[in-house]
Amino acid sequence: MRKVAMLLSAAVLASAAACSSGGAKEPGEGGTSDSGTDGKGKKVELSFWYGWTGPEGEALEQLITEFNETHDHIQVKGLSQSDYQKQLTAITGGNPPDLASQFGQNVTSWGVKGAMQPLDEYIKRDQVDLNDFVPSALSTAQYEGVTYALPIAMHVSMLFYNKDLLQEAGLDGPPETVSDLKMYIDKLSVIKEDGRLERLGLWPGTDAYTFTQVFGGKFWDPNKKEVTPEDPGFRQAVQLSKELWDKFGSENLDRFSASLGKYQSAQNPLFAGKYAMAIDGEWLPTFIEQFAPNLNYGIAPIPYDESKPELKNAGNINTSVFYIPKGAKHPEESWQFLKWLTEKKQMVKFTAAIGNLPTRVSALDDPAYNDVPGFKEFTEYAKSPNMGAFPSLPFMNEYMDEISKRFNDILREKVEIDEGLKQIKEKIQPLVQL
């Protein structure tokens, strides 16, 4: 793993340095004239790779068309390319697109390996107000003071609940605290006479990242340069899932899970009444409108830890970002397009069209979201100062993969909680030295 990472880093840096028309140029040195043409009076053509497909890709193409019609010196050609490994292949091969999209979790690992061009000089020169970005969302695009990308959309989870099922169980409104949540799960889960599950109050393998924020946990100590999977807050999140999981048992849960329908269909467990509650993202109301229009549901904040009321409305943020690859032929024009895309007006158009949350604070109250199902609850929730994000680290994906493996092992009694968390630390801490 280390050797691959080192070779990847060297290859990216070498290809960027070898590319005579892009890479380590200062803003304004993009290999074109000041007018934005290629020096012969022709428009500069930018290649833009993005990961969205279908209607979401069409929404982005509409913005590309708008940009092309309002900027006479730049022509953007978009390409829906959801295989992000091909981006890296193009960069290391010295033939990258001029602009591309990525997930926030990949930014730091790509940035420190030289695959992404730092944006801070552009940001400073053009006085882009980074204070207008939701802090946790922006943090996914930065590492050690360097901004490698700008976030266009963010994703937050909330608690969805079936109002009819809660009413049948004599429950008035959603659970507010973690203790309430446990009680609701007990009352809403239905077990048949033969011991098999008929309905779950909530799937017990809860979102450990979200609940780590609820319990005030952390994954990284920047001062000590140390990963902290044994942090009490993360341990509490894992313990909560384990406690809920043990109520039903792996065999029973696996059998029940095998009977569930597809997520993006009318057979979604929440839509079909198999789950009384679910923790899900801002896109779910659109699916409900499409597949279960008669579902009587509500949306509520993630229940908070009653011993930490100051952390009420805590949550976890993930992002989608835009970046300029190292070696891009027209970095100056790419920046102009990137800056335009992430301005409030364009951000609102795009995120409202695809049902994602905007990353600008000033956009959260925009009336464009009034007609997007469920967005009132999500935009209010996203304003909470208790929103957090998994730390932006060069080994972030390896860290999250290891958490997922050990989390599953803990739930299935392959390892005790403390030993599982210790194993994460032992596996990931050596990567800090890379």
Short mmCIF file of C-alpha atoms in Angstrom, two decimals, residues 65 76 101 114 116 129-130 156 195 197 217 219 326 360 366 380 431:
data_model
loop_
_atom_site.label_atom_id
_atom_site.label_comp_id
_atom_site.label_asym_id
_atom_site.label_seq_id
_atom_site.Cartn_x
_atom_site.Cartn_y
_atom_site.Cartn_z
CA THR A 65 -24.85 26.13 -21.65
CA VAL A 76 -16.86 24.55 -21.87
CA SER A 101 -15.78 16.98 -9.86
CA GLY A 114 -0.07 16.55 -6.44
CA MET A 116 -5.07 18.88 -7.54
CA ASP A 129 -15.49 34.92 0.53
CA LEU A 130 -14.74 31.53 2.06
CA VAL A 156 -26.62 15.64 5.74
CA GLY A 195 -39.20 -14.99 16.68
CA LEU A 197 -38.74 -9.83 12.62
CA GLY A 217 -16.41 12.45 19.48
CA PHE A 219 -11.37 10.84 14.82
CA LYS A 326 -2.58 19.47 -12.01
CA ARG A 360 -22.97 28.48 0.97
CA ASP A 366 -33.06 30.92 -0.88
CA GLU A 380 -32.59 24.74 8.84
CA LEU A 431 -0.18 5.77 7.59
#
